[in-house]
Backbone as JSON Lines, residues from 0, in Angstrom:
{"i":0,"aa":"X","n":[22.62,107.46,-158.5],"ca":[22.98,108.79,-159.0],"c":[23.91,109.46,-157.99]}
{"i":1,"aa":"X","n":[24.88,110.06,-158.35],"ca":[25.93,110.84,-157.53],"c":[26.08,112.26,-158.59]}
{"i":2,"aa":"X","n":[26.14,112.93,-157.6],"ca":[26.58,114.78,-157.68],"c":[27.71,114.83,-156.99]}
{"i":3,"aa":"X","n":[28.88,115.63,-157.75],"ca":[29.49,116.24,-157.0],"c":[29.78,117.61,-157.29]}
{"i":4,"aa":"X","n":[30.08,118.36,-156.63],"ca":[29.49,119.98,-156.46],"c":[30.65,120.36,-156.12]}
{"i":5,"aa":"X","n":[31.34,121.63,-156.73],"ca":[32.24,121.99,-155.94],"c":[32.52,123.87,-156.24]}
{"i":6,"aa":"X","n":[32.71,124.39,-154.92],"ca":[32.62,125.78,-154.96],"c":[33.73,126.77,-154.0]}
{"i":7,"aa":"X","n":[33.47,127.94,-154.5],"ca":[34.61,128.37,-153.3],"c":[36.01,129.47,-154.12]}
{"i":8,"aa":"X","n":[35.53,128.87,-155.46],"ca":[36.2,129.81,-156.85],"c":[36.0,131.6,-156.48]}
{"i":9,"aa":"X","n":[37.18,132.42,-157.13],"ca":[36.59,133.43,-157.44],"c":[38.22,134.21,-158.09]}
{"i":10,"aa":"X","n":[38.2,135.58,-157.3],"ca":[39.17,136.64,-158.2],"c":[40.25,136.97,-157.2]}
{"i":11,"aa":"X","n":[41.4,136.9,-157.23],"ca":[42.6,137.06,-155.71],"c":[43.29,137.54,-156.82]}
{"i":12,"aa":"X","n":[44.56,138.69,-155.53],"ca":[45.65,138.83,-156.27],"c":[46.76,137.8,-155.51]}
{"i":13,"aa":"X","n":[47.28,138.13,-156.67],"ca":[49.14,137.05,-156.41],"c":[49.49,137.56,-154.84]}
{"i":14,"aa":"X","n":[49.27,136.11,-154.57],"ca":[50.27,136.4,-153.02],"c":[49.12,135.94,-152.18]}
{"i":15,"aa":"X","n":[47.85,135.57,-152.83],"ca":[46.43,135.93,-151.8],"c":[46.33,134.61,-151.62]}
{"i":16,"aa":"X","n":[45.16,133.92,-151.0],"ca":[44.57,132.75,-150.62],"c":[43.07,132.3,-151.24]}
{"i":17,"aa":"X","n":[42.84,131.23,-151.84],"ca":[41.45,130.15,-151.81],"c":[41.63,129.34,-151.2]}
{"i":18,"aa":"X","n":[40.05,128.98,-150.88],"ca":[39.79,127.54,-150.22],"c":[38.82,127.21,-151.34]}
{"i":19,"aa":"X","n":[39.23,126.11,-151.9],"ca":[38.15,125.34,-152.32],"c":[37.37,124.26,-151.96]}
{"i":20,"aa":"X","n":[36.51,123.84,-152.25],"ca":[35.16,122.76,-151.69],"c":[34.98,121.89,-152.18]}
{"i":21,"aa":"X","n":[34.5,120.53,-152.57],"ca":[33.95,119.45,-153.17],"c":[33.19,118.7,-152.08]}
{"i":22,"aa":"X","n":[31.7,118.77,-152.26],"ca":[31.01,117.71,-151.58],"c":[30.64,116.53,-152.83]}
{"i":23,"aa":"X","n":[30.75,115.24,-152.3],"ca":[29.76,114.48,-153.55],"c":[28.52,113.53,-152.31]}
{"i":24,"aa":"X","n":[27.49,113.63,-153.21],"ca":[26.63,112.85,-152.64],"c":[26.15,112.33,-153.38]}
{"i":25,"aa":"X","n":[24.92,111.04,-152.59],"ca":[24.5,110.47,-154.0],"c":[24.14,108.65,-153.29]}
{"i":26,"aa":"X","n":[24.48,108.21,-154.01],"ca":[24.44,106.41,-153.82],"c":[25.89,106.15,-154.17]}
{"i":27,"aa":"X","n":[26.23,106.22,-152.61],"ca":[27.93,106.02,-152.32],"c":[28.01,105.34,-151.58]}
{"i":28,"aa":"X","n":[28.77,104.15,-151.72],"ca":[29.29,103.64,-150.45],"c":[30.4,104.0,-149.7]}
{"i":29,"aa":"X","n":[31.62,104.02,-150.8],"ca":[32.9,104.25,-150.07],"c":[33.36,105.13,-151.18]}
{"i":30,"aa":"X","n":[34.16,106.15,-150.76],"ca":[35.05,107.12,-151.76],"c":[35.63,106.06,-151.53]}
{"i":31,"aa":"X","n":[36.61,106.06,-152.72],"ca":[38.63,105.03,-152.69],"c":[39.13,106.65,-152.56]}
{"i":32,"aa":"X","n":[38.92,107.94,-153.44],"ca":[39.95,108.95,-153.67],"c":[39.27,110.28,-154.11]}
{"i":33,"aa":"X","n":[39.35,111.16,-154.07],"ca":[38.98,112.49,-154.19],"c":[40.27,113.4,-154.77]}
{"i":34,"aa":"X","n":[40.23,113.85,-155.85],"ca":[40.52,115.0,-156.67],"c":[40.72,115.92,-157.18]}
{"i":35,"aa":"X","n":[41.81,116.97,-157.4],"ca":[41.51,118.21,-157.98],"c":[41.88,118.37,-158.88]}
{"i":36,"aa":"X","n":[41.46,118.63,-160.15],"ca":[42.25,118.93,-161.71],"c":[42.1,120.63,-161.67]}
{"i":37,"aa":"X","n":[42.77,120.72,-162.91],"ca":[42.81,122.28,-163.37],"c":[42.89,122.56,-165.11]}
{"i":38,"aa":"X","n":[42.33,123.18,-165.25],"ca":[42.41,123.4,-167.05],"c":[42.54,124.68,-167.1]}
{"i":39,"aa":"X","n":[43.65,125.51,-167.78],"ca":[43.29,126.92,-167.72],"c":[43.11,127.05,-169.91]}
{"i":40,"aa":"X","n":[42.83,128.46,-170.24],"ca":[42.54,128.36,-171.13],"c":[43.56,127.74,-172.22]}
{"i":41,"aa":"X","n":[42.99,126.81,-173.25],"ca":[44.46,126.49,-173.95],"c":[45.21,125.15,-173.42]}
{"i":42,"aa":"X","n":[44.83,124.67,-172.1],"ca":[45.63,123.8,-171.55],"c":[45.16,122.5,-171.45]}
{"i":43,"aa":"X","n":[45.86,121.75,-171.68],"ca":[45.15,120.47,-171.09],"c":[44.91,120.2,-169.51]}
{"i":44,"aa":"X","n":[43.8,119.36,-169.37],"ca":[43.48,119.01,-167.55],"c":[44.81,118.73,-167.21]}
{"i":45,"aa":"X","n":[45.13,119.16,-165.77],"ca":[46.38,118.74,-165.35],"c":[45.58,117.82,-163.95]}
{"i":46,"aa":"X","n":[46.35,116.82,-162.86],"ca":[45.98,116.78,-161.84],"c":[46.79,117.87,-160.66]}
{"i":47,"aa":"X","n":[46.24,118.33,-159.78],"ca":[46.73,119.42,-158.98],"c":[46.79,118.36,-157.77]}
{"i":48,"aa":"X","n":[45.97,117.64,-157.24],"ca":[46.03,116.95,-156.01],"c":[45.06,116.13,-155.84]}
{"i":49,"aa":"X","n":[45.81,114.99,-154.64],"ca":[44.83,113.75,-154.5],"c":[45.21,113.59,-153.14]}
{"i":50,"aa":"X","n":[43.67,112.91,-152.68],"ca":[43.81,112.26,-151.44],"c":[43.27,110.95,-151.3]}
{"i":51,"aa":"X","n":[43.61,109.89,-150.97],"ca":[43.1,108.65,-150.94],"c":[42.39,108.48,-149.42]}
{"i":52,"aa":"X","n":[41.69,106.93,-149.68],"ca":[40.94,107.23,-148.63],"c":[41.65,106.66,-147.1]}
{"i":53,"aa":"X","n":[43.01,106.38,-147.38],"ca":[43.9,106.08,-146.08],"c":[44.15,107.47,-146.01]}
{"i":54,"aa":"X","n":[43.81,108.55,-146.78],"ca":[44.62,109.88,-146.03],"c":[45.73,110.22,-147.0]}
{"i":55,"aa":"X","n":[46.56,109.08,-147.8],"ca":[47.64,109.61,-147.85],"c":[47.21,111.29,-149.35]}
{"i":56,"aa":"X","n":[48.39,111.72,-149.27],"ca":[48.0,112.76,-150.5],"c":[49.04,113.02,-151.65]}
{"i":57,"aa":"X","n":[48.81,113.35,-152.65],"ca":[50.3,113.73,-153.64],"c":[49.88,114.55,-154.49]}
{"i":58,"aa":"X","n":[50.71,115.57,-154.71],"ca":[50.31,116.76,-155.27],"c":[51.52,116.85,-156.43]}
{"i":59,"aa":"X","n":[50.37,117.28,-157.83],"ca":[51.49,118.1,-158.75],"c":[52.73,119.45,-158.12]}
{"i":60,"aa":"X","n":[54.32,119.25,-158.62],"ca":[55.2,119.83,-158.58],"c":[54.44,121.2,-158.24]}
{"i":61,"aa":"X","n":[53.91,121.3,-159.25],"ca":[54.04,123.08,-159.07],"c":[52.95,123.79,-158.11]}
{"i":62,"aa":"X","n":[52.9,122.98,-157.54],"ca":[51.86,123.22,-156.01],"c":[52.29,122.89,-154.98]}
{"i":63,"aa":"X","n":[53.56,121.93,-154.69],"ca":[54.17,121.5,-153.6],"c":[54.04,122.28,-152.51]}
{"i":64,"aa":"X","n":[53.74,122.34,-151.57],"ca":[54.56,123.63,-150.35],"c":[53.23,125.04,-150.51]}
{"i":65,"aa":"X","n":[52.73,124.72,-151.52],"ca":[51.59,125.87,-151.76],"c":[50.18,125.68,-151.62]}
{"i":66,"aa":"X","n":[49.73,124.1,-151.52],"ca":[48.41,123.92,-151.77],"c":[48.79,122.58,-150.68]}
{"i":67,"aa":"X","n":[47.32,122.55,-150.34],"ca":[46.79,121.39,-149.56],"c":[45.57,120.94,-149.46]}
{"i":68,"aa":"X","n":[46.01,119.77,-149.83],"ca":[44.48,118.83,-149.68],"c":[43.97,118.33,-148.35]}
{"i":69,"aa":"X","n":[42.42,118.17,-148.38],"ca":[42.4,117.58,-146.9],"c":[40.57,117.21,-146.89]}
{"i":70,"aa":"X","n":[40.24,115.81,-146.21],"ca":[39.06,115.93,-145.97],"c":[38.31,116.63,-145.05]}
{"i":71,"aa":"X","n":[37.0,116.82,-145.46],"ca":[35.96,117.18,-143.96],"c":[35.36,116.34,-143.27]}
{"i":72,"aa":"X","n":[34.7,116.29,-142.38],"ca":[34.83,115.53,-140.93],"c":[33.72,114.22,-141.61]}
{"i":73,"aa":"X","n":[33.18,114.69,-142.35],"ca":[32.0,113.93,-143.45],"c":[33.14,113.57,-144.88]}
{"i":74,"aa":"X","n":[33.23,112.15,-144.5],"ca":[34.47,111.55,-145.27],"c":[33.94,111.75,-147.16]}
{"i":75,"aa":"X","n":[32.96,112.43,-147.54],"ca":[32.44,112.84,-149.11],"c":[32.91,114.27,-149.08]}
{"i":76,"aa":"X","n":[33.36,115.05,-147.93],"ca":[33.97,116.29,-148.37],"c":[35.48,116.74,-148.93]}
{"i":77,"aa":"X","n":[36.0,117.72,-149.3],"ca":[37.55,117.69,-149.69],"c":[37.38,118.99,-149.86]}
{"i":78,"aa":"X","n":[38.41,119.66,-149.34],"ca":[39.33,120.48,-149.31],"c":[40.42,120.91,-150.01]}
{"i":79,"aa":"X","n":[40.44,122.31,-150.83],"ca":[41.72,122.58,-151.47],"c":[42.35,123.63,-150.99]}
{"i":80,"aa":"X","n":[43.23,124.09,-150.01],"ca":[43.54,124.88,-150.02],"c":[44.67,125.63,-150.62]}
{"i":81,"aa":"X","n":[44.63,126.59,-151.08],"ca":[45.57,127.18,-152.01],"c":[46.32,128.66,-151.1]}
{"i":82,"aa":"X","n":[47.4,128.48,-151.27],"ca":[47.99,129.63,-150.84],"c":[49.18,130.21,-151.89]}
{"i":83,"aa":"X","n":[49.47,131.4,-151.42],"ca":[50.93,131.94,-152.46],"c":[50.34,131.68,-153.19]}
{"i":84,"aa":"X","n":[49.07,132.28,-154.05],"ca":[48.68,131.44,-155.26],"c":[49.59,132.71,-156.46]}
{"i":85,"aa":"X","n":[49.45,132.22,-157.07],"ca":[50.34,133.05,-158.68],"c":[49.38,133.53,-159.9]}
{"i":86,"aa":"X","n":[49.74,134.06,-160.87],"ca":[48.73,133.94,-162.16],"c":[48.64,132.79,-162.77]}
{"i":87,"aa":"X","n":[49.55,131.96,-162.96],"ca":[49.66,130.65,-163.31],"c":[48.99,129.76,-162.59]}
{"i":88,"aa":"X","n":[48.28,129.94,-161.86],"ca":[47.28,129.45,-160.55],"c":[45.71,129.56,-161.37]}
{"i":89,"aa":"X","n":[45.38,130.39,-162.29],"ca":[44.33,130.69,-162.78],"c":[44.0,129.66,-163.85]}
{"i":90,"aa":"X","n":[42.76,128.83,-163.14],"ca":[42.21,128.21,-164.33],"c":[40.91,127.77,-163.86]}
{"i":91,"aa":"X","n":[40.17,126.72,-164.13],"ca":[39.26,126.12,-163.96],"c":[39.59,125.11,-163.08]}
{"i":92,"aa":"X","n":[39.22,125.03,-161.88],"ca":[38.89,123.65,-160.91],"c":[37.99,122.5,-160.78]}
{"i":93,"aa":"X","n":[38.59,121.49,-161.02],"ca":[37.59,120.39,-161.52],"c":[37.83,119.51,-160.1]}
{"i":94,"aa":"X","n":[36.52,119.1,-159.22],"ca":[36.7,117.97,-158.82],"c":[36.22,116.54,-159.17]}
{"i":95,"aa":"X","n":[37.06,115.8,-158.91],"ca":[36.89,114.39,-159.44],"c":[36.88,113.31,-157.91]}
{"i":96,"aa":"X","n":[35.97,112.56,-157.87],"ca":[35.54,111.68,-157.28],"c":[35.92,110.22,-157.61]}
{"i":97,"aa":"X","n":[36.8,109.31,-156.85],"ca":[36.75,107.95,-157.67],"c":[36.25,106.74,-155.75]}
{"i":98,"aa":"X","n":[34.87,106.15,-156.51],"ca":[34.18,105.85,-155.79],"c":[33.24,104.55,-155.91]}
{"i":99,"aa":"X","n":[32.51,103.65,-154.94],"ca":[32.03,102.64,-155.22],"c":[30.56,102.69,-154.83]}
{"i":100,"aa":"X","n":[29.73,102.49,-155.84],"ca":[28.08,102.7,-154.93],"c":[27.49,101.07,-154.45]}
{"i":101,"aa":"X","n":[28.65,100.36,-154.25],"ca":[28.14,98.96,-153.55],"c":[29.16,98.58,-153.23]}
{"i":102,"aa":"X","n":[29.46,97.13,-152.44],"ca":[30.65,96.73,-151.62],"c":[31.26,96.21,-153.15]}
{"i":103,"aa":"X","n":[30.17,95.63,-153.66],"ca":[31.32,94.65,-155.2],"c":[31.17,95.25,-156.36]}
{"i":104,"aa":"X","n":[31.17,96.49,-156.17],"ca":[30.81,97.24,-157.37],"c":[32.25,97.78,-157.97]}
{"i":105,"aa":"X","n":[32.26,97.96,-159.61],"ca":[33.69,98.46,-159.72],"c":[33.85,100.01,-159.38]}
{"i":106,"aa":"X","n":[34.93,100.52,-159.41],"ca":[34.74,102.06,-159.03],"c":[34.32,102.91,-160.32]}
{"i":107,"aa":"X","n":[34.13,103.7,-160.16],"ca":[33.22,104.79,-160.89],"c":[33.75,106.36,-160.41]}
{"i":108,"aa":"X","n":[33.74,106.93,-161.2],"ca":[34.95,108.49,-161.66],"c":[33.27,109.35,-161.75]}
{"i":109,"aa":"X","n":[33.19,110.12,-160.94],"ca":[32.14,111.22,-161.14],"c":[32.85,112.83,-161.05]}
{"i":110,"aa":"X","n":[32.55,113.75,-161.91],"ca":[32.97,114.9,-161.68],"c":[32.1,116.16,-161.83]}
{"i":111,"aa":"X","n":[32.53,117.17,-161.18],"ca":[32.02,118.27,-160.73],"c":[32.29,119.02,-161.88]}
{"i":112,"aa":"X","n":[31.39,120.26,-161.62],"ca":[31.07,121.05,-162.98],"c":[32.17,122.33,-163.01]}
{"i":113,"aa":"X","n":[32.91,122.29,-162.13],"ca":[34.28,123.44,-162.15],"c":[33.97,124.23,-161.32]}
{"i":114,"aa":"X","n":[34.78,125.1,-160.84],"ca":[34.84,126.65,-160.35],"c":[35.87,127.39,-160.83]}
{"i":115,"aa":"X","n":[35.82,128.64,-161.01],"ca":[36.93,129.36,-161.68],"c":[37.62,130.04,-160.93]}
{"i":116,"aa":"X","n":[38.91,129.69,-160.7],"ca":[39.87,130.61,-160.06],"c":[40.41,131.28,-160.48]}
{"i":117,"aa":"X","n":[40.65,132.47,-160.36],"ca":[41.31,133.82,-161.38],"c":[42.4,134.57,-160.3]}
{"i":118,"aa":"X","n":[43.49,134.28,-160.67],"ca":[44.79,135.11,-160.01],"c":[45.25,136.59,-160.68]}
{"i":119,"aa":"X","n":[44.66,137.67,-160.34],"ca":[45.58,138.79,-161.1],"c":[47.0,138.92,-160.32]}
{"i":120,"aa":"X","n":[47.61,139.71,-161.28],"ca":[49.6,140.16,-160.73],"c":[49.05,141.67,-160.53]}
């Protein structure tokens, strides 16, 4: 069984800052990659950012230069940080986990139950 949890959502104006959170725990062996989607109302999931487990990261366009991903020192944590955020910034934060709970096991996609980020102008 794996949880992943993620928090740190709330209400900013344009121009302001979040940090968001994702721990997963559980019967893990190795993350491969860690996740951030976004759904705002009306929209389909987009991906916002990824980090693999060499580190590297790649982020949707419209976050470039504005958001950053990053682990915590406990390689099941992740980091979103958001800056310059906009109204178009406002939606639901989903983290997604892609992970192995044995050495020969195939990977397995677990996700978190959202947090809501809300940007007023």
């Amino acid at each position: 069984q794996v949880h992943v949890v993620e928090s740190g959502g709330g209400l900013v104006q344009a121009g302001g800052s979040l940090r968001l959170s994702c721990a997963a725990s559980g019967s893990i062996f190795r993350i491969n990659s860690m996740k951030w989607y976004r759904q705002a109302p009306g929209k389909q999931r987009e991906l916002v950012a990824t980090i693999a487990y060499g580190e590297s990261t790649n982020y949707a366009d419209s976050v470039k230069g504005r958001f950053t991903i990053s682990r915590g020192d406990a390689k099941n944590t992740v980091y979103l940080q958001m800056n310059s955020l906009k109204p178009e910034d406002t939606a639901v934060y989903y983290c997604n986990a892609i992970l192995i709970t044995d050495y020969d096991s195939p990977n397995w996609s677990f996700w978190g139950q959202g947090t809501q980020v809300t940007v007023s102008s």
